[in-house]
PDB file of C-alpha atoms in Angstrom:
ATOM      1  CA  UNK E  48     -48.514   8.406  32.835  1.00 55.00           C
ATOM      2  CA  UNK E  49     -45.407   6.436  32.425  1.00 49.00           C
ATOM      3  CA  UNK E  50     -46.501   5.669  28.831  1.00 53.00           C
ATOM      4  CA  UNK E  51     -47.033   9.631  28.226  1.00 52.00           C
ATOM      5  CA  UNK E  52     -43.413  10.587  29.801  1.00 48.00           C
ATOM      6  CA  UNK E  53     -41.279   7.550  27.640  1.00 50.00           C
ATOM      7  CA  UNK E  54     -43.063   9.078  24.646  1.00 51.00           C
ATOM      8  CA  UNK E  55     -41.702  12.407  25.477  1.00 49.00           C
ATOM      9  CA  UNK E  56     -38.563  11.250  25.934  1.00 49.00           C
ATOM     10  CA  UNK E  57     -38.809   9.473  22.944  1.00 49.00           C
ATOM     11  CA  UNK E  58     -40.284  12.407  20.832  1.00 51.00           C
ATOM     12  CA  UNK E  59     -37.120  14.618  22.472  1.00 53.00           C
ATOM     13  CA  UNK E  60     -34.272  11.930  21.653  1.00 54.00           C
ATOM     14  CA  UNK E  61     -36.169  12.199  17.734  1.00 51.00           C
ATOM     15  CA  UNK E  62     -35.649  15.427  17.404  1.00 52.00           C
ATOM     16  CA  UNK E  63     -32.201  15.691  18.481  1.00 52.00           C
ATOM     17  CA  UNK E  64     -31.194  13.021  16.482  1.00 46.00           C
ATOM     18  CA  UNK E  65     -33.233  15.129  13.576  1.00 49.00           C
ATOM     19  CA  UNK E  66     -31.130  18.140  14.427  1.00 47.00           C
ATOM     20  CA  UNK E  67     -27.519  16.199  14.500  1.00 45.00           C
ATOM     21  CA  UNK E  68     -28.686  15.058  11.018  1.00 46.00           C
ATOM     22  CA  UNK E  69     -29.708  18.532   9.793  1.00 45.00           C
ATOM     23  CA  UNK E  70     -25.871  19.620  10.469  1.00 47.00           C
ATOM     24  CA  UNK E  71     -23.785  16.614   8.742  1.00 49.00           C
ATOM     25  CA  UNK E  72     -22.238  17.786   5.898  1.00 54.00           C
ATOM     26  CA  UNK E  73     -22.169  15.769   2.634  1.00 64.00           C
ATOM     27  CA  UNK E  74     -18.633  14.010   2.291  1.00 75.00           C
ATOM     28  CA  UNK E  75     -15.698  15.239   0.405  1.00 84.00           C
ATOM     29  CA  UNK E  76     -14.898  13.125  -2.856  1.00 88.00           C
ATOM     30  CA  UNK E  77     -11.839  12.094  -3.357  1.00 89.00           C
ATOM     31  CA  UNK E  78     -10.532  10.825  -6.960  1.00 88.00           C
ATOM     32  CA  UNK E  79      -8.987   7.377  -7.172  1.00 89.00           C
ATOM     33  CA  UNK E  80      -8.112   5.187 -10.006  1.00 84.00           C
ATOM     34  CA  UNK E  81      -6.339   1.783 -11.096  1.00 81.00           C
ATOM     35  CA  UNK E  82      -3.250   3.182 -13.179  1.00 75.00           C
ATOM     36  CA  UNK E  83      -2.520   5.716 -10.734  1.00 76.00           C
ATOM     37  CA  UNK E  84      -2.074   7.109  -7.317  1.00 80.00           C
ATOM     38  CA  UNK E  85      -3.680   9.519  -5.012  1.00 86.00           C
ATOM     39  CA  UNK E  86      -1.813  11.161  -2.078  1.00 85.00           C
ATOM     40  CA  UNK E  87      -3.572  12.942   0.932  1.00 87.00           C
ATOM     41  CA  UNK E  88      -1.505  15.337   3.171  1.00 87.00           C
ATOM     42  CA  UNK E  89      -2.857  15.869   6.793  1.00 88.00           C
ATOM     43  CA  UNK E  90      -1.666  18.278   9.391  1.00 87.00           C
ATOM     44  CA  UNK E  91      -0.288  15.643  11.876  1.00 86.00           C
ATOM     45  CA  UNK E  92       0.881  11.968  11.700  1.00 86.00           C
ATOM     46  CA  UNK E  93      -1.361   9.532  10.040  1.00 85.00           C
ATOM     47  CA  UNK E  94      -2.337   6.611  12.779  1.00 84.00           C
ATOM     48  CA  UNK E  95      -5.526   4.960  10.997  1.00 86.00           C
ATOM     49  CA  UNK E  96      -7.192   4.349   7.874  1.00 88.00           C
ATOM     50  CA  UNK E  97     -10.556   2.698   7.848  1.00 88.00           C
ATOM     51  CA  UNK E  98     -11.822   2.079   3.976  1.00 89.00           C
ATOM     52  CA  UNK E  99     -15.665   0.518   3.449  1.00 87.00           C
ATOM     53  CA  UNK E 100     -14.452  -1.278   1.235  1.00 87.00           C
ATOM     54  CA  UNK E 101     -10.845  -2.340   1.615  1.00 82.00           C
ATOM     55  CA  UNK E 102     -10.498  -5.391  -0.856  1.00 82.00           C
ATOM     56  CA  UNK E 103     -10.846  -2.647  -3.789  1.00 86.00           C
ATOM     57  CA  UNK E 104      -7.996  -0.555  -2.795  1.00 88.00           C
ATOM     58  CA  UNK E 105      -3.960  -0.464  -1.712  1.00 85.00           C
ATOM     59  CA  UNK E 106      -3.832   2.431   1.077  1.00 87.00           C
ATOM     60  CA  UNK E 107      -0.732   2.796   2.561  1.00 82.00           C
ATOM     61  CA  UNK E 108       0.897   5.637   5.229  1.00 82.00           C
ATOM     62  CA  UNK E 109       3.529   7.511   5.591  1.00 78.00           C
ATOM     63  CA  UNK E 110       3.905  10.377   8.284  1.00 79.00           C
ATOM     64  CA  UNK E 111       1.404  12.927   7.848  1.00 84.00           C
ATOM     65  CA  UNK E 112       0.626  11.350   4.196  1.00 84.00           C
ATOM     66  CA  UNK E 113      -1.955   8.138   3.081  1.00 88.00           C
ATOM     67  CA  UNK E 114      -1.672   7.006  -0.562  1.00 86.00           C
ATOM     68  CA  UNK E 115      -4.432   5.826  -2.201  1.00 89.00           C
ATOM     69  CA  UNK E 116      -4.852   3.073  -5.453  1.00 86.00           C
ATOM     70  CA  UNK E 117      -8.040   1.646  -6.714  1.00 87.00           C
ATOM     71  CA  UNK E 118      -6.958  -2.501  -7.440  1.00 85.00           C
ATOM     72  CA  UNK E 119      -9.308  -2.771 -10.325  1.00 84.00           C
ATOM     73  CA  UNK E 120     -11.644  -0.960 -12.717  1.00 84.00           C
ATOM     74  CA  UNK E 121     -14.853   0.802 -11.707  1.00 86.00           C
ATOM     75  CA  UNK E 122     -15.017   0.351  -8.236  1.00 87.00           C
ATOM     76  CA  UNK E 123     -17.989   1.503  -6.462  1.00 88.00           C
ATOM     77  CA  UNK E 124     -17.467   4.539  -4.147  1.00 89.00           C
ATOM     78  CA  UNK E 125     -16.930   3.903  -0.509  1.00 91.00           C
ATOM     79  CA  UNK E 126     -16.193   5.306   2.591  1.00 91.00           C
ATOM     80  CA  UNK E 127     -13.197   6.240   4.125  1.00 93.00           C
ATOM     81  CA  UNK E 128     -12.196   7.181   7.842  1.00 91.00           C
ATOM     82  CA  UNK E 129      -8.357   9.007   8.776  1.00 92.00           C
ATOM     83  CA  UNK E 130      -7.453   9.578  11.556  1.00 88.00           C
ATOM     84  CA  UNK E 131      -4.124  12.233  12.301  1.00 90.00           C
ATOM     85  CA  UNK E 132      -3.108  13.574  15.390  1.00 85.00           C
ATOM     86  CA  UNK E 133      -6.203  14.183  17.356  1.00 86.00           C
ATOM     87  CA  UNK E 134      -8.360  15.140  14.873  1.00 88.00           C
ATOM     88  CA  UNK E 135     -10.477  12.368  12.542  1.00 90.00           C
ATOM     89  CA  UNK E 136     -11.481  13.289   8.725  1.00 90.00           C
ATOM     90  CA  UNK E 137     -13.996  11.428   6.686  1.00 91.00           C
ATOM     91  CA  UNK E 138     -14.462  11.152   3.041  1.00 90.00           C
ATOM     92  CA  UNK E 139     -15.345   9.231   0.207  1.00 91.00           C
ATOM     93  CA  UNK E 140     -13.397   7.372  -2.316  1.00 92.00           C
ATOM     94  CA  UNK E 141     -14.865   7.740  -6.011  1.00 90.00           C
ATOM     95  CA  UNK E 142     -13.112   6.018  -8.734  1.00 89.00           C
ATOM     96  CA  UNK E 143     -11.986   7.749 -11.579  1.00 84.00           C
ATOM     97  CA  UNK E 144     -11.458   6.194 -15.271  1.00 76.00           C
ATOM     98  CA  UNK E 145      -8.978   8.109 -16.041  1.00 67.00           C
ATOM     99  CA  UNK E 146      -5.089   8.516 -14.397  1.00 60.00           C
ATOM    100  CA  UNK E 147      -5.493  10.784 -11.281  1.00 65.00           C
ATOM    101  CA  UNK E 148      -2.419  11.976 -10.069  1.00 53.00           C
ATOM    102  CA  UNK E 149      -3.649  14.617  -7.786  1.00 70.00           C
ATOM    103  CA  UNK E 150      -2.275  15.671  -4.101  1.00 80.00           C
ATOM    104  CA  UNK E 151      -5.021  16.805  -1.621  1.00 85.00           C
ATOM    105  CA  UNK E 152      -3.706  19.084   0.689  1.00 84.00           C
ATOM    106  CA  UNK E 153      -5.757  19.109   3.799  1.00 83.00           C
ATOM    107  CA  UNK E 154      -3.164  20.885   5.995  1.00 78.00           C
ATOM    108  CA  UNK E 155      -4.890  23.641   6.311  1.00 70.00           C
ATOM    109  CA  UNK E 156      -8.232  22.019   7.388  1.00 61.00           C
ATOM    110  CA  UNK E 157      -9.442  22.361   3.810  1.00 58.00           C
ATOM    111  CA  UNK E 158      -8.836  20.234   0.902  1.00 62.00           C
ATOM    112  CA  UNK E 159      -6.834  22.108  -1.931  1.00 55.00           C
ATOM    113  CA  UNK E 160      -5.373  20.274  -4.949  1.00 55.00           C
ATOM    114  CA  UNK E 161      -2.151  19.774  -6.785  1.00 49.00           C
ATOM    115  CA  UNK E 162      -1.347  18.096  -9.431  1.00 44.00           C
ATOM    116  CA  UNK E 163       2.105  17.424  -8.067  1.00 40.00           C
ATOM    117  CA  UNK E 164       4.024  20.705  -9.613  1.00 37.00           C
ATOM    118  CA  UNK E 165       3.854  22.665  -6.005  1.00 36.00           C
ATOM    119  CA  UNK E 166       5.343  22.356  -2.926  1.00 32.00           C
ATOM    120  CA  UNK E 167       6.691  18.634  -1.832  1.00 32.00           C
ATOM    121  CA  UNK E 168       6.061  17.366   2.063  1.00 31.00           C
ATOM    122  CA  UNK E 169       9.001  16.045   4.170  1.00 29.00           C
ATOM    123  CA  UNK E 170      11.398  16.945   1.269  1.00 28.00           C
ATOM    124  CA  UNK E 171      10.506  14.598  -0.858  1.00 31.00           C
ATOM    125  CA  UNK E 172       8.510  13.869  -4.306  1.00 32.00           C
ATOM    126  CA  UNK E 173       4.849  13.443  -3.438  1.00 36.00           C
ATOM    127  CA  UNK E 174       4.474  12.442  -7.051  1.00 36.00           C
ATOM    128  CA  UNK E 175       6.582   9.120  -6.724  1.00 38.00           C
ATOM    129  CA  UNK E 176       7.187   8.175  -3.360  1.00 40.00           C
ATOM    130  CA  UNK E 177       8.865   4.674  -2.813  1.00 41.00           C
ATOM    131  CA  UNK E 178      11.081   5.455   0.515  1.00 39.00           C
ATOM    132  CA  UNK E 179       8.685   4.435   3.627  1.00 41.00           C
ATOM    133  CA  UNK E 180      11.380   3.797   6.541  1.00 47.00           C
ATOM    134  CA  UNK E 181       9.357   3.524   9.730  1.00 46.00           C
ATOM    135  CA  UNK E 182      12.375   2.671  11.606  1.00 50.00           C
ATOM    136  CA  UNK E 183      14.824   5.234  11.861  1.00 59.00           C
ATOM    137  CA  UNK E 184      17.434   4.219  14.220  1.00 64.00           C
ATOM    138  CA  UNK E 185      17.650   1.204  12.291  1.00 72.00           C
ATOM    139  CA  UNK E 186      17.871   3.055   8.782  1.00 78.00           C
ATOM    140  CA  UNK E 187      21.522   3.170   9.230  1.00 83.00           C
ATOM    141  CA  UNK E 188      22.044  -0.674   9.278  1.00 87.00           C
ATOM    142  CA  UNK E 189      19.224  -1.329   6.870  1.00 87.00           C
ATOM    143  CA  UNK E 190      20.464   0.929   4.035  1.00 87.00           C
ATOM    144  CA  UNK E 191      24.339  -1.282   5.128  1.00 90.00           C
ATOM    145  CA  UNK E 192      22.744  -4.354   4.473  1.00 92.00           C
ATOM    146  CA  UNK E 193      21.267  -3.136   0.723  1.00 91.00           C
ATOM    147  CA  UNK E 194      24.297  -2.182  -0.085  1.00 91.00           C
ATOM    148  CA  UNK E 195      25.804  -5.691   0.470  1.00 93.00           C
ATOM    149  CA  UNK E 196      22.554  -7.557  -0.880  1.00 94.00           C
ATOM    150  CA  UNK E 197      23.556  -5.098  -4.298  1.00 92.00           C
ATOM    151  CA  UNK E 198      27.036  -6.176  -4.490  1.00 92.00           C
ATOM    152  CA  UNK E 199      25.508 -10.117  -4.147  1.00 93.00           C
ATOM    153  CA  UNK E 200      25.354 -12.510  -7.094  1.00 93.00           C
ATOM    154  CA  UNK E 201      22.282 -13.932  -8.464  1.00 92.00           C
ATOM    155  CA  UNK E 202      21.255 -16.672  -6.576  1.00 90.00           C
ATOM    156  CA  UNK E 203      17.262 -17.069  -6.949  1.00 86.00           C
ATOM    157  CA  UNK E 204      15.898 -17.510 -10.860  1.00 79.00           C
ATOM    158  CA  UNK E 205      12.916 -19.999  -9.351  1.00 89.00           C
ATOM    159  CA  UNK E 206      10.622 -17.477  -8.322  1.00 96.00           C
ATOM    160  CA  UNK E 207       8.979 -15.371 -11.219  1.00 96.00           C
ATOM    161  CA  UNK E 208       6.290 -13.835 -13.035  1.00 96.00           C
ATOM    162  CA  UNK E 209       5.513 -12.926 -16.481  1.00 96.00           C
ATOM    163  CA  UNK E 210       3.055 -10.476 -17.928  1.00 94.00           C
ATOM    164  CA  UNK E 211       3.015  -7.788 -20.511  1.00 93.00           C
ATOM    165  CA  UNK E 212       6.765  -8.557 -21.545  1.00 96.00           C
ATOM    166  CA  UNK E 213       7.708  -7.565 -18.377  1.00 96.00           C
ATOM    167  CA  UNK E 214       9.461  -9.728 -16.136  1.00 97.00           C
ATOM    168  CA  UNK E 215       9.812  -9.649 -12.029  1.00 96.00           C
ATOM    169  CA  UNK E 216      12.025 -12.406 -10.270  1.00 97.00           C
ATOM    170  CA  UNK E 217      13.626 -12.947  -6.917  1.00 97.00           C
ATOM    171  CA  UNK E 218      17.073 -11.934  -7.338  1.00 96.00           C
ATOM    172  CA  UNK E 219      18.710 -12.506  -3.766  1.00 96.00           C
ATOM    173  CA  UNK E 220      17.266 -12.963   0.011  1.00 96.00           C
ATOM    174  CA  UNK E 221      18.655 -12.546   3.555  1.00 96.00           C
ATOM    175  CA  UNK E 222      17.470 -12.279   6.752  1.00 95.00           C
ATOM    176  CA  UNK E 223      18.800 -10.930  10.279  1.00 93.00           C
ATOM    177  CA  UNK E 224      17.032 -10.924  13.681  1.00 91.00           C
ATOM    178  CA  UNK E 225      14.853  -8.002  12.591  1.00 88.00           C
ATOM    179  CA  UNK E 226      14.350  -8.206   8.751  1.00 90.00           C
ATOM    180  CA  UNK E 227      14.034  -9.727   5.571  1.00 94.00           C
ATOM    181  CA  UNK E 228      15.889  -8.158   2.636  1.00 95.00           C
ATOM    182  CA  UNK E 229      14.879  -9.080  -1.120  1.00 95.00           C
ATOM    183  CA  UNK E 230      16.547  -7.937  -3.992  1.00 95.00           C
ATOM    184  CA  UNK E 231      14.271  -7.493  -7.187  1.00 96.00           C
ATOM    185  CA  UNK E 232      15.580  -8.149 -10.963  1.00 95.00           C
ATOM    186  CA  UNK E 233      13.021  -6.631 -13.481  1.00 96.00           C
ATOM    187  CA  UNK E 234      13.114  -7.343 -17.259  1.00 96.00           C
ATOM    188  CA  UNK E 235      11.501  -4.508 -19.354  1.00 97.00           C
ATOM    189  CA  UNK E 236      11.251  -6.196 -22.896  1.00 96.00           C
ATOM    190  CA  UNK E 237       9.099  -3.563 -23.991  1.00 96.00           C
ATOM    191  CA  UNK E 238       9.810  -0.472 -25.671  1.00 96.00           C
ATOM    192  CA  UNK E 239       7.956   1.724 -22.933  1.00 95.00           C
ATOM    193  CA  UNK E 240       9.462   2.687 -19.421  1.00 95.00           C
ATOM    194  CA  UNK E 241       8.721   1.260 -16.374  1.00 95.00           C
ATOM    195  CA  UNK E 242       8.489   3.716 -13.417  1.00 90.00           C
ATOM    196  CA  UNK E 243       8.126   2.205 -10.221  1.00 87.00           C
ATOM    197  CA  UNK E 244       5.379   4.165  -8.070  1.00 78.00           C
ATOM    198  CA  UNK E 245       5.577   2.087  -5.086  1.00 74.00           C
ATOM    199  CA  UNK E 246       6.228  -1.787  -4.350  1.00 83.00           C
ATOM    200  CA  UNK E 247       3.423  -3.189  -1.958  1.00 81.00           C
ATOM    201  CA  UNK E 248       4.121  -6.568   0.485  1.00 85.00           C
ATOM    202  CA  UNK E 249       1.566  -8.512   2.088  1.00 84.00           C
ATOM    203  CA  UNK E 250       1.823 -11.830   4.032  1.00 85.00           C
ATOM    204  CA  UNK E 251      -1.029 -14.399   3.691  1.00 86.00           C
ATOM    205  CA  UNK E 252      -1.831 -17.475   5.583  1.00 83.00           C
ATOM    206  CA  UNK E 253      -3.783 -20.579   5.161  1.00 72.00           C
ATOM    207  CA  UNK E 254      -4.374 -19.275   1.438  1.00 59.00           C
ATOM    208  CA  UNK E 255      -4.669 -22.990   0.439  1.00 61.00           C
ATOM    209  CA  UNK E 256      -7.758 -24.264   2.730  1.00 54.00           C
ATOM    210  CA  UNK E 257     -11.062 -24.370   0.354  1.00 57.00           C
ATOM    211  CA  UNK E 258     -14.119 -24.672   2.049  1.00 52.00           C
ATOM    212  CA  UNK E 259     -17.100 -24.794  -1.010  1.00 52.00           C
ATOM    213  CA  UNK E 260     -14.415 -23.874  -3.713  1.00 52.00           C
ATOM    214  CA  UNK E 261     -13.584 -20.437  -1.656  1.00 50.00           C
ATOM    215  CA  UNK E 262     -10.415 -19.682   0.368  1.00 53.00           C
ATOM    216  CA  UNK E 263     -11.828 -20.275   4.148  1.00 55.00           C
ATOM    217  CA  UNK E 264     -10.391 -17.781   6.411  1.00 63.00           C
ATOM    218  CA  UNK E 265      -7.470 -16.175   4.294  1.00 70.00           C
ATOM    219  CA  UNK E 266      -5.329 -13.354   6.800  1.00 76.00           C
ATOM    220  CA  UNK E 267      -3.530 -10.974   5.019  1.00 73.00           C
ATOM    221  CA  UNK E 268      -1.446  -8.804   7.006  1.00 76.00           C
ATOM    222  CA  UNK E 269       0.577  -5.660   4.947  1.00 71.00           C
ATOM    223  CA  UNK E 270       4.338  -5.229   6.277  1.00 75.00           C
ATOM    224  CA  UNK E 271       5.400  -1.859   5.488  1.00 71.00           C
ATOM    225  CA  UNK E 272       8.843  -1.690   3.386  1.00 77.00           C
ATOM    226  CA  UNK E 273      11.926   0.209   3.776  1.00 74.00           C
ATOM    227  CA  UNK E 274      14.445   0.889   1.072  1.00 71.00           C
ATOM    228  CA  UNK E 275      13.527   1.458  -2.001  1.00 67.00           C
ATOM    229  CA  UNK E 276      14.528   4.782  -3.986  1.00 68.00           C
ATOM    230  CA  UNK E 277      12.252   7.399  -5.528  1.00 57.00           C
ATOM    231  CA  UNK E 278      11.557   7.714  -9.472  1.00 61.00           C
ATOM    232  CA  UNK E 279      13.291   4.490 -10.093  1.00 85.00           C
ATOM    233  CA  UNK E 280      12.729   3.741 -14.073  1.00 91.00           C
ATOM    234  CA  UNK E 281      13.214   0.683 -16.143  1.00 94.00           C
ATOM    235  CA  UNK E 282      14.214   2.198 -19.250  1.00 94.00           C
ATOM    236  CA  UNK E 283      12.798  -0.251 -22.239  1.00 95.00           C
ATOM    237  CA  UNK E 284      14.864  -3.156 -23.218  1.00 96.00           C
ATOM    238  CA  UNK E 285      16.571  -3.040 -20.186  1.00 95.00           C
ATOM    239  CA  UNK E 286      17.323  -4.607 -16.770  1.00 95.00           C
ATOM    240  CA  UNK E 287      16.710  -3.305 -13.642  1.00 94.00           C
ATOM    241  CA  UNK E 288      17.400  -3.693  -9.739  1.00 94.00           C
ATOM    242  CA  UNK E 289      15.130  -3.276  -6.663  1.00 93.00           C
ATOM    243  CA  UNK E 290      16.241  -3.644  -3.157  1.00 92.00           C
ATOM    244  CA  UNK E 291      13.657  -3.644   0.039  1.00 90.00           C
ATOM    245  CA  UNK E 292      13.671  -4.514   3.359  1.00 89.00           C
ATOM    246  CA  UNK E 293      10.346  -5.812   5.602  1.00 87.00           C
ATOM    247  CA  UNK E 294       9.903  -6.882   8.770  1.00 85.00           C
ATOM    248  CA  UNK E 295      10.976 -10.128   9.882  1.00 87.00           C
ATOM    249  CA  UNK E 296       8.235 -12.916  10.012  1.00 83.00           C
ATOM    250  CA  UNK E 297       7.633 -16.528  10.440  1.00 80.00           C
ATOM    251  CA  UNK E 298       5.149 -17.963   7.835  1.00 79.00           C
ATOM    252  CA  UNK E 299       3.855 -21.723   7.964  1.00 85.00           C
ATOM    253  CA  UNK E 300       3.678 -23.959   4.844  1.00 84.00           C
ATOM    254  CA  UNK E 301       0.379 -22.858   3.788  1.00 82.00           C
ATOM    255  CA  UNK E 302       1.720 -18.683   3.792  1.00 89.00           C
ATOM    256  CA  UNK E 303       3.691 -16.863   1.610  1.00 93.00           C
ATOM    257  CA  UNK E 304       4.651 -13.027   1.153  1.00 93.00           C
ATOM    258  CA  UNK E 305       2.892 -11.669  -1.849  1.00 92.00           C
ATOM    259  CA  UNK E 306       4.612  -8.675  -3.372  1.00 93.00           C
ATOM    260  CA  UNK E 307       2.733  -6.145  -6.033  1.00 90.00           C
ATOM    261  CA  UNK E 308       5.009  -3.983  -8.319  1.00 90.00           C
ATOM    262  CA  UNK E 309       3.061  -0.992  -9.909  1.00 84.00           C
ATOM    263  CA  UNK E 310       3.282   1.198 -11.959  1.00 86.00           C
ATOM    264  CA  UNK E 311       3.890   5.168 -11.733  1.00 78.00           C
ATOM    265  CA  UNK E 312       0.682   6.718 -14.522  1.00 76.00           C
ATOM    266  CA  UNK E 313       0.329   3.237 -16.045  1.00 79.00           C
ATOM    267  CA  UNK E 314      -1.530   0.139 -15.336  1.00 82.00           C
ATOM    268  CA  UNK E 315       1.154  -2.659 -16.286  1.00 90.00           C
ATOM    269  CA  UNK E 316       0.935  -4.218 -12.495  1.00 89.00           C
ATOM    270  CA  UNK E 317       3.605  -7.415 -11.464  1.00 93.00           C
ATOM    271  CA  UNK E 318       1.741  -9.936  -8.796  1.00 93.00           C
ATOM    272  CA  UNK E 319       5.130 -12.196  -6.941  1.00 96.00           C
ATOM    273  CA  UNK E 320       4.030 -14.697  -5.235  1.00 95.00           C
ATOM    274  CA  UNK E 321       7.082 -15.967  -2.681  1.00 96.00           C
ATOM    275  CA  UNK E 322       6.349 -19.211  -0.732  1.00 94.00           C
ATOM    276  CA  UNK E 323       7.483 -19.349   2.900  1.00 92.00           C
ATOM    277  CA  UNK E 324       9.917 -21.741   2.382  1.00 93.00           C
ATOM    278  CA  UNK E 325      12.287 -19.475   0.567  1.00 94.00           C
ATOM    279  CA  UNK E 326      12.338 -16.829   3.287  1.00 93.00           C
ATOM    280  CA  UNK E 327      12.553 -18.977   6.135  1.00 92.00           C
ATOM    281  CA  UNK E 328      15.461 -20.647   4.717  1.00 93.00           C
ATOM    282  CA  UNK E 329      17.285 -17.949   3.464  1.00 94.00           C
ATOM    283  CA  UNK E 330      20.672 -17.104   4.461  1.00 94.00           C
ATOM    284  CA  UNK E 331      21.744 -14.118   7.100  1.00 95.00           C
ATOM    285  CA  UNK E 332      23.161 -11.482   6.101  1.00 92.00           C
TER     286      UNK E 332
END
């Protein structure tokens, strides 16, 4: 008898599970590429992203808004979980060969698209977003202390990267009791523009222990910028200034803060590499 009644239960939990299935709906597709960026507008603040796959793309969030970049060619589609407010939404991420530059709009609790000529969120660009302060009653003293890191000298030619006749270098570095501020100089030797569609920082640790010729437990950890202007352009053959500011951190020997310039509809992408030592002896500002 007992046999008979588990089976019934069983045959009952089958079928329910059968008729959860039978009501999933197939996941929206969303359109992501390498050279450039994807923007997703919710109807509430943005607390979580979960991607399948994370080591293929940059995601980052601000407000009620996620960006999304492939980091190479022909990634295969994956998952992707947001959720805003109290509500969750769950998609896909499909790369696309070509550049994207598309805004879904999911406000209205539908996806609509725009191809960044309609109506902007928070009052700003959607197109070429580089201002992501998440502190704002410290925006006042952050945006002080640009201002002086502008005025600075040069002091740092060391750190640099080449690539593509473009050049990226640490210009100038402070810190205070809450953040690090870096000042960027960028070369464009080329005779093509270089818009800046957002600047991405990442500290990694123990990036130098091998175990069987592979990194053995690499942390990266993204710190979200502030500063930073929107639609800033490197004309070509000219010489160009960025200014940021990122939480404060210690790093040991082995870290450093890895910082990825790209490129607004282009794929020319600058990889910075700055060792620990330079920000934890920097001056204060």
């Amino acid at each position: 008898m007992k046999n008979i009644f588990f089976g019934f239960v069983l045959l009952l939990s089958l079928a329910a599970v059968s008729a959860s299935a039978q009501k999933v709906t197939p996941l929206s597709d969303i359109a992501v590429s390498d050279s450039s960026t994807t923007y997703m507008v919710f109807n509430g603040p943005v607390s979580l992203v979960d991607v399948g796959m994370a080591g293929n793309y940059l995601v980052k969030i601000e407000a009620n808004a996620v960006f999304v970049r492939a980091k190479k060619k022909n990634t295969v589609p994956t998952p992707i979980l947001i959720r805003y407010g109290s509500e969750y939404w769950m998609g896909r991420l499909v790369y696309a060969s070509g550049p994207v530059m598309q805004l879904y709009d999911f406000k209205d609790g539908t996806p609509s698209l725009n191809n960044g000529t309609g109506p902007a969120y928070l009052g700003s660009s959607p197109g070429n977003e580089l201002a992501m302060d998440k502190s704002a009653e410290k925006k006042e003293v952050i945006e002080s202390n640009l201002v002086k890191l502008r005025k600075a000298k040069e002091e740092n030619q060391s750190v640099a990267v080449v690539e593509n006749d473009l050049v990226l270098s640490l210009a100038n570095i402070r810190n205070d009791k809450d953040f690090t501020y870096l000042r960027f100089k960028v070369i464009n030797k080329t005779n093509i523009d270089y818009n800046v569609d957002f600047i991405d920082f990442q500290l990694v640790e123990n990036s130098k222990k091998k175990f069987l010729g592979r990194k053995k437990n690499e942390a990266r950890r993204p710190l979200a910028p502030s500063g930073g202007e929107s639609n800033q352009n490197i004309t070509g053959r000219s010489t160009g200034y960025l200014t940021y500011a990122i939480p404060l951190y210690a790093a040991t020997e082995n870290g450093y803060l890895e910082v990825t310039l790209r490129e607004h509809n282009g794929a020319r992408v600058l990889v910075l590499p700055i060792p620990s030592k330079v920000i934890n002896r920097a001056s204060t500002i």
